[in-house]
Short mmCIF file of C-alpha atoms in Angstrom, two decimals:
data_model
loop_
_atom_site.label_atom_id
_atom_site.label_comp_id
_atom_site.label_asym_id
_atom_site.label_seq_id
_atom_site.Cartn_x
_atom_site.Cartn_y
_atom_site.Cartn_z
CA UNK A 1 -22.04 4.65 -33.59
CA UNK A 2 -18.30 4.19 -34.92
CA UNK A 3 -15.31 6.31 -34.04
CA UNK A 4 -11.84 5.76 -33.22
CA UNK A 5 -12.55 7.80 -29.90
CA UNK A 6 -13.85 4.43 -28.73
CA UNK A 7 -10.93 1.97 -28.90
CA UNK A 8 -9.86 0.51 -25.85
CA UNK A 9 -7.46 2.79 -24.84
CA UNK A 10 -9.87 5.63 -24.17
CA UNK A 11 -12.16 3.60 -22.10
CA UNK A 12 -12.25 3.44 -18.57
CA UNK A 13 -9.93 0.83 -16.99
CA UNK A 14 -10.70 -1.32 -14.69
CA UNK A 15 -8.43 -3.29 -12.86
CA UNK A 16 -9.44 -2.67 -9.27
CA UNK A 17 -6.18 -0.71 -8.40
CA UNK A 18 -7.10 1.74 -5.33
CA UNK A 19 -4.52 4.47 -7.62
CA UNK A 20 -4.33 3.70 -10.96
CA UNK A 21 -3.75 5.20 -14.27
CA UNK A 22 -6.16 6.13 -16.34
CA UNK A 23 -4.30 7.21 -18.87
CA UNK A 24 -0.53 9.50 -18.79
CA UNK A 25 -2.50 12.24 -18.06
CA UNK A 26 -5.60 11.25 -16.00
CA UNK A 27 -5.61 9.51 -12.59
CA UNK A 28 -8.31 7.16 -11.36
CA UNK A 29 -8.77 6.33 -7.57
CA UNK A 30 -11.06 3.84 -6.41
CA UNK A 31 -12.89 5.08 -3.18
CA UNK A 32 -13.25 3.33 0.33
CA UNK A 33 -10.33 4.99 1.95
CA UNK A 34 -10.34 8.58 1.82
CA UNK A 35 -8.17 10.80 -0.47
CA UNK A 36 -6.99 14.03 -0.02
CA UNK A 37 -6.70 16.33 -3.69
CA UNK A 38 -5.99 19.59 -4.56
CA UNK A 39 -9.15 21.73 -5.06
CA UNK A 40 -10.14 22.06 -8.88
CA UNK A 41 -8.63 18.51 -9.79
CA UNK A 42 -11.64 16.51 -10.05
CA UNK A 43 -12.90 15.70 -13.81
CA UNK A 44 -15.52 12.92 -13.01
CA UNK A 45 -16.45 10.83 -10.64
CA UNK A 46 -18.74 7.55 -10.91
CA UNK A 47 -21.17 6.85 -7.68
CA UNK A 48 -22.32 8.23 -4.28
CA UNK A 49 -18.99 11.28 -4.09
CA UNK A 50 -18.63 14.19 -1.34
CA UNK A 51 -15.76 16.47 -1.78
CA UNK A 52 -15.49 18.99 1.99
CA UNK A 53 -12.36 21.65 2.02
CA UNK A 54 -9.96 20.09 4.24
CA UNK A 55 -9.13 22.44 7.30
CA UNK A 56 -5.63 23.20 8.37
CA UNK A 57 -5.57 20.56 10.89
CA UNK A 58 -4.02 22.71 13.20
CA UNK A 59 -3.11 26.57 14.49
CA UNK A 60 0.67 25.99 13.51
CA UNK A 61 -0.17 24.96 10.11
CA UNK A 62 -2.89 27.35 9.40
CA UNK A 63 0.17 30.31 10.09
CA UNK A 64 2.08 28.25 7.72
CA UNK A 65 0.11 28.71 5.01
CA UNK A 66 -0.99 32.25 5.68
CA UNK A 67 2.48 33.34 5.72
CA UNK A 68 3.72 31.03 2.73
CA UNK A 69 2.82 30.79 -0.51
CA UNK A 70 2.63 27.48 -0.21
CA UNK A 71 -1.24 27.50 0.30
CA UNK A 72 -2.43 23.99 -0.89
CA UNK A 73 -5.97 23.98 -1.18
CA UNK A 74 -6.63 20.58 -0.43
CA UNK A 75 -9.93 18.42 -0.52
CA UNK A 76 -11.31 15.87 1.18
CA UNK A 77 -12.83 13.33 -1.14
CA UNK A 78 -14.93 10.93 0.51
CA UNK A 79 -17.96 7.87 -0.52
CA UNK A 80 -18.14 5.10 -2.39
CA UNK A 81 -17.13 5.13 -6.73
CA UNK A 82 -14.41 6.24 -8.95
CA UNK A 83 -12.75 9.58 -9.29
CA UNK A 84 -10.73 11.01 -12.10
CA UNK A 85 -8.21 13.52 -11.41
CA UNK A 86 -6.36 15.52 -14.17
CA UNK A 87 -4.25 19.12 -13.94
CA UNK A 88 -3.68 21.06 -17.15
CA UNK A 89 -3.06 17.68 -19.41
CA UNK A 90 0.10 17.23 -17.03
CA UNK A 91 1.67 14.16 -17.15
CA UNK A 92 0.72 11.99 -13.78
CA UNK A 93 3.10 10.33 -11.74
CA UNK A 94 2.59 7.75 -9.08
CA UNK A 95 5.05 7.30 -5.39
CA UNK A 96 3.98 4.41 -3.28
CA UNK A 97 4.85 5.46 0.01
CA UNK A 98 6.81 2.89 2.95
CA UNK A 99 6.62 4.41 6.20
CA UNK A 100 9.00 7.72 4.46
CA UNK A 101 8.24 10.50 2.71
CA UNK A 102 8.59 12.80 -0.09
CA UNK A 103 8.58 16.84 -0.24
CA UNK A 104 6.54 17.94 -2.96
CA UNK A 105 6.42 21.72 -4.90
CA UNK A 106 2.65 22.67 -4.12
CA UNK A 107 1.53 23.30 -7.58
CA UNK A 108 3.80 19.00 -8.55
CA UNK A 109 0.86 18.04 -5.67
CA UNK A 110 -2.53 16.34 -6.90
CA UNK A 111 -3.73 13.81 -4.32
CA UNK A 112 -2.39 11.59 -1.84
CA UNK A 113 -4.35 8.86 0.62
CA UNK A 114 -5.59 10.59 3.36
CA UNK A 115 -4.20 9.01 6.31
CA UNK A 116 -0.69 10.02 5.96
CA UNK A 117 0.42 12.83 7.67
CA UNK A 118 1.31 16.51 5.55
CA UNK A 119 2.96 19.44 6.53
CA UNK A 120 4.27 22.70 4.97
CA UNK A 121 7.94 23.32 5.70
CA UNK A 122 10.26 26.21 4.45
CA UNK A 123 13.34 25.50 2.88
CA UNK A 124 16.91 26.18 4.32
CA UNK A 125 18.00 28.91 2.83
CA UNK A 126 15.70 30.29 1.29
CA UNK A 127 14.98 34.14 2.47
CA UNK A 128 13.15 36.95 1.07
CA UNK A 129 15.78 36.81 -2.30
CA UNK A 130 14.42 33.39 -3.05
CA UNK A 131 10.57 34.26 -2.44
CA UNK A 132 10.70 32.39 0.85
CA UNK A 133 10.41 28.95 -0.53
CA UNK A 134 7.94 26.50 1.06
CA UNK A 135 7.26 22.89 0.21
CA UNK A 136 4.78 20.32 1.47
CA UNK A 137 6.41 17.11 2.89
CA UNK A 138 4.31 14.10 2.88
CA UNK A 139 5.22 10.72 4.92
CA UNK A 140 3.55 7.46 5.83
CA UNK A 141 2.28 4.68 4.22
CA UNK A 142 0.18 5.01 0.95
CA UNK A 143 0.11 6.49 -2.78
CA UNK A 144 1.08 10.56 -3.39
CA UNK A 145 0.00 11.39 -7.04
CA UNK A 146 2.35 14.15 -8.69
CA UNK A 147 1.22 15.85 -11.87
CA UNK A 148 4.41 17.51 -13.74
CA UNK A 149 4.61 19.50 -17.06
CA UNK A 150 6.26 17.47 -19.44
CA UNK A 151 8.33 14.33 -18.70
CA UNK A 152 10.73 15.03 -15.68
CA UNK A 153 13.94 13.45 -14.87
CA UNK A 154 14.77 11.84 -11.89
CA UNK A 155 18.53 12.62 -10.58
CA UNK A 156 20.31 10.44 -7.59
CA UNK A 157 21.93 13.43 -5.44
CA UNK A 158 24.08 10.58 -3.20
CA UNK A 159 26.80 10.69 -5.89
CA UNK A 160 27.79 14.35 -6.37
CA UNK A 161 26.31 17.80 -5.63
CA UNK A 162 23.01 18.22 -7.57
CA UNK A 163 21.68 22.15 -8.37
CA UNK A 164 17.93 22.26 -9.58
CA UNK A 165 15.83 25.65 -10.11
CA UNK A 166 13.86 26.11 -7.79
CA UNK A 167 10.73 26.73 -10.26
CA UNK A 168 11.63 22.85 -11.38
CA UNK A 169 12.10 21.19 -8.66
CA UNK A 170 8.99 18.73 -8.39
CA UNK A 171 10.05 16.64 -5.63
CA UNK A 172 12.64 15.07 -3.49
CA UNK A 173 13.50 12.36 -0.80
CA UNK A 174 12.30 13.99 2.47
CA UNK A 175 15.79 12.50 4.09
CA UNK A 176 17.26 15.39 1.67
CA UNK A 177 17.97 18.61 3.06
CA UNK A 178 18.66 21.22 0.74
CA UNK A 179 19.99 24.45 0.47
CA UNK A 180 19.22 27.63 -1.40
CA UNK A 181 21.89 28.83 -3.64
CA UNK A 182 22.59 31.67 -6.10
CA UNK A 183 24.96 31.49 -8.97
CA UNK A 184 24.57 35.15 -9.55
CA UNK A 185 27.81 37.64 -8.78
CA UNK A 186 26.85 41.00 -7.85
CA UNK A 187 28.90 42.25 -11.42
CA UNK A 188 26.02 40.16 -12.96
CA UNK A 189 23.06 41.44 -10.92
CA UNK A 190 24.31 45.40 -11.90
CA UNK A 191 24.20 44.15 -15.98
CA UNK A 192 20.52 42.10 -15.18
CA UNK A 193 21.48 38.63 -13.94
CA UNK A 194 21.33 35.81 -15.87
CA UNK A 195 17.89 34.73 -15.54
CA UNK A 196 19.28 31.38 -13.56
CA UNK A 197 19.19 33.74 -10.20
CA UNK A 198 18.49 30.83 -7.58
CA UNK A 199 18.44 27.04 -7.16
CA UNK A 200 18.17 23.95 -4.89
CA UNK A 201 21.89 22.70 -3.92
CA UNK A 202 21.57 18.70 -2.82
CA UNK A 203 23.71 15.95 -1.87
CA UNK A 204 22.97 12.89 0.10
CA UNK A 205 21.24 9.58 -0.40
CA UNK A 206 18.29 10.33 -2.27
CA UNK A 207 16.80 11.41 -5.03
CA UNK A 208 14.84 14.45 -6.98
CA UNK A 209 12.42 14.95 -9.29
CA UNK A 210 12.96 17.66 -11.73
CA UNK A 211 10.63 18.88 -14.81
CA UNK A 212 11.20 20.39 -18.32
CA UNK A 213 9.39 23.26 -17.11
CA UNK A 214 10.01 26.19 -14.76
CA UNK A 215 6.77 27.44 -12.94
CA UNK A 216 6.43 31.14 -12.66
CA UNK A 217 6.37 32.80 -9.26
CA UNK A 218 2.85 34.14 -8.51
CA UNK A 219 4.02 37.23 -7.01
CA UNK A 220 5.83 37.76 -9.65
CA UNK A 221 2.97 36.89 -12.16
CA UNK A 222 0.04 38.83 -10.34
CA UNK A 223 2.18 41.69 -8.36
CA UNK A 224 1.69 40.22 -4.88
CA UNK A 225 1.38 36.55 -3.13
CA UNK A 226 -1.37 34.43 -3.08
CA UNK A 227 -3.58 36.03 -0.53
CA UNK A 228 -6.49 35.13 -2.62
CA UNK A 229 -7.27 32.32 -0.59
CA UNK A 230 -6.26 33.21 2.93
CA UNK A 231 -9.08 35.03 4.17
CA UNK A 232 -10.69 31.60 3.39
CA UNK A 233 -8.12 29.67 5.01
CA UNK A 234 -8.62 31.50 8.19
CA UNK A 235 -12.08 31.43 8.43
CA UNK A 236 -12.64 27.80 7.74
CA UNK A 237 -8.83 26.06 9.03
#
């Protein structure tokens, strides 16, 4: 059999990297160690694979995600073979962690080693106007895979003040602290805002990660939050 589907590029790689690259879309992790991935990201796997919902880890963070809408449901992938992880073809990025950390938008979050330490924190700022905005901060030593839509841009926020949406924010230096901000004036909320109604305001050393693409706010897209998946969360976290 003959087909350009088979060239080299498309095959699986193998260069015994524990997080690797499949391809720009598609992320391959080599199991020993465990790994921690958001649910519904597996494509394949290759040998002896269990995959167990991760529990909250704790009361305080269970209440974090039952009152945010940051609820991650996370993973825990465990055995001995290869797993492929993928989210909507979105282009895969990896951070190799140093003893810091990174805060991460939920839905930027695909899998990250499982010995570091995760938590959900709320933003400063950001009351019931902005949503309530939640992110999940990530620190230790290891590899955080973030999936984006479309090729993001990476801004350093130690020079001058730095304004992101808050829909396209992926990520940013945990050292960061931002602030919620609106560049709405009440004369423009009365003739139906701009559209641009709140964003991230940053400056410090660090960095963030912003993407072409601005996600749309799930209680704005389904007429309430995402209390799909809490009754879940408090019966098994």
């Amino acid at each position: 059999m003959k087909s350009d589907l088979f060239a080299q590029d498309n095959l699986e790689i193998g260069d015994g990297q524990r997080f690797a690259l499949q391809n720009s879309h598609m992320l391959r992790v080599s199991l020993g160690p465990e790994v921690l991935a958001v649910k519904g990201g597996m494509v394949a796997y290759q040998g002896q694979i269990r995959f167990d919902h991760e529990k909250s880890g704790s009361m305080a963070k269970l209440l974090k995600k039952v009152v945010t809408s940051e609820d991650i449901p996370l993973m825990r992938v465990s055995g001995q073979g290869e797993v492929f992880f993928a989210q909507e073809a979105g282009t895969v990025h990896l951070v190799n962690l140093e003893g810091d950390g990174i805060s991460v938008n939920g839905r930027n979050l695909l899998a990250f080693d499982a010995a570091m330490e995760w938590d959900i924190n709320r933003v400063k700022g950001a009351g019931i106007m902005a949503g309530g905005l939640f992110n999940t901060t990530v620190r230790g030593t290891g590899t955080v895979a973030l999936c984006t839509v479309g090729k993001p841009v990476v801004l350093d926020c130690s020079q001058q003040p730095t304004y992101v949406d808050v829909q396209a924010a992926v990520a940013w230096s945990s050292s960061l602290v931002p602030n919620v901000v609106s560049s709405m004036n009440m004369k423009s909320m009365l003739r139906g805002g701009s559209g641009e109604a709140f964003q991230y305001s940053f400056h410090g050393p660090g960095f963030v990660v912003v993407q072409p693409y601005e996600w749309v706010n799930p209680a704005t897209a389904s007429g309430g939050g995402s209390g799909g998946g809490l009754l879940g969360d408090l019966l098994k976290g």
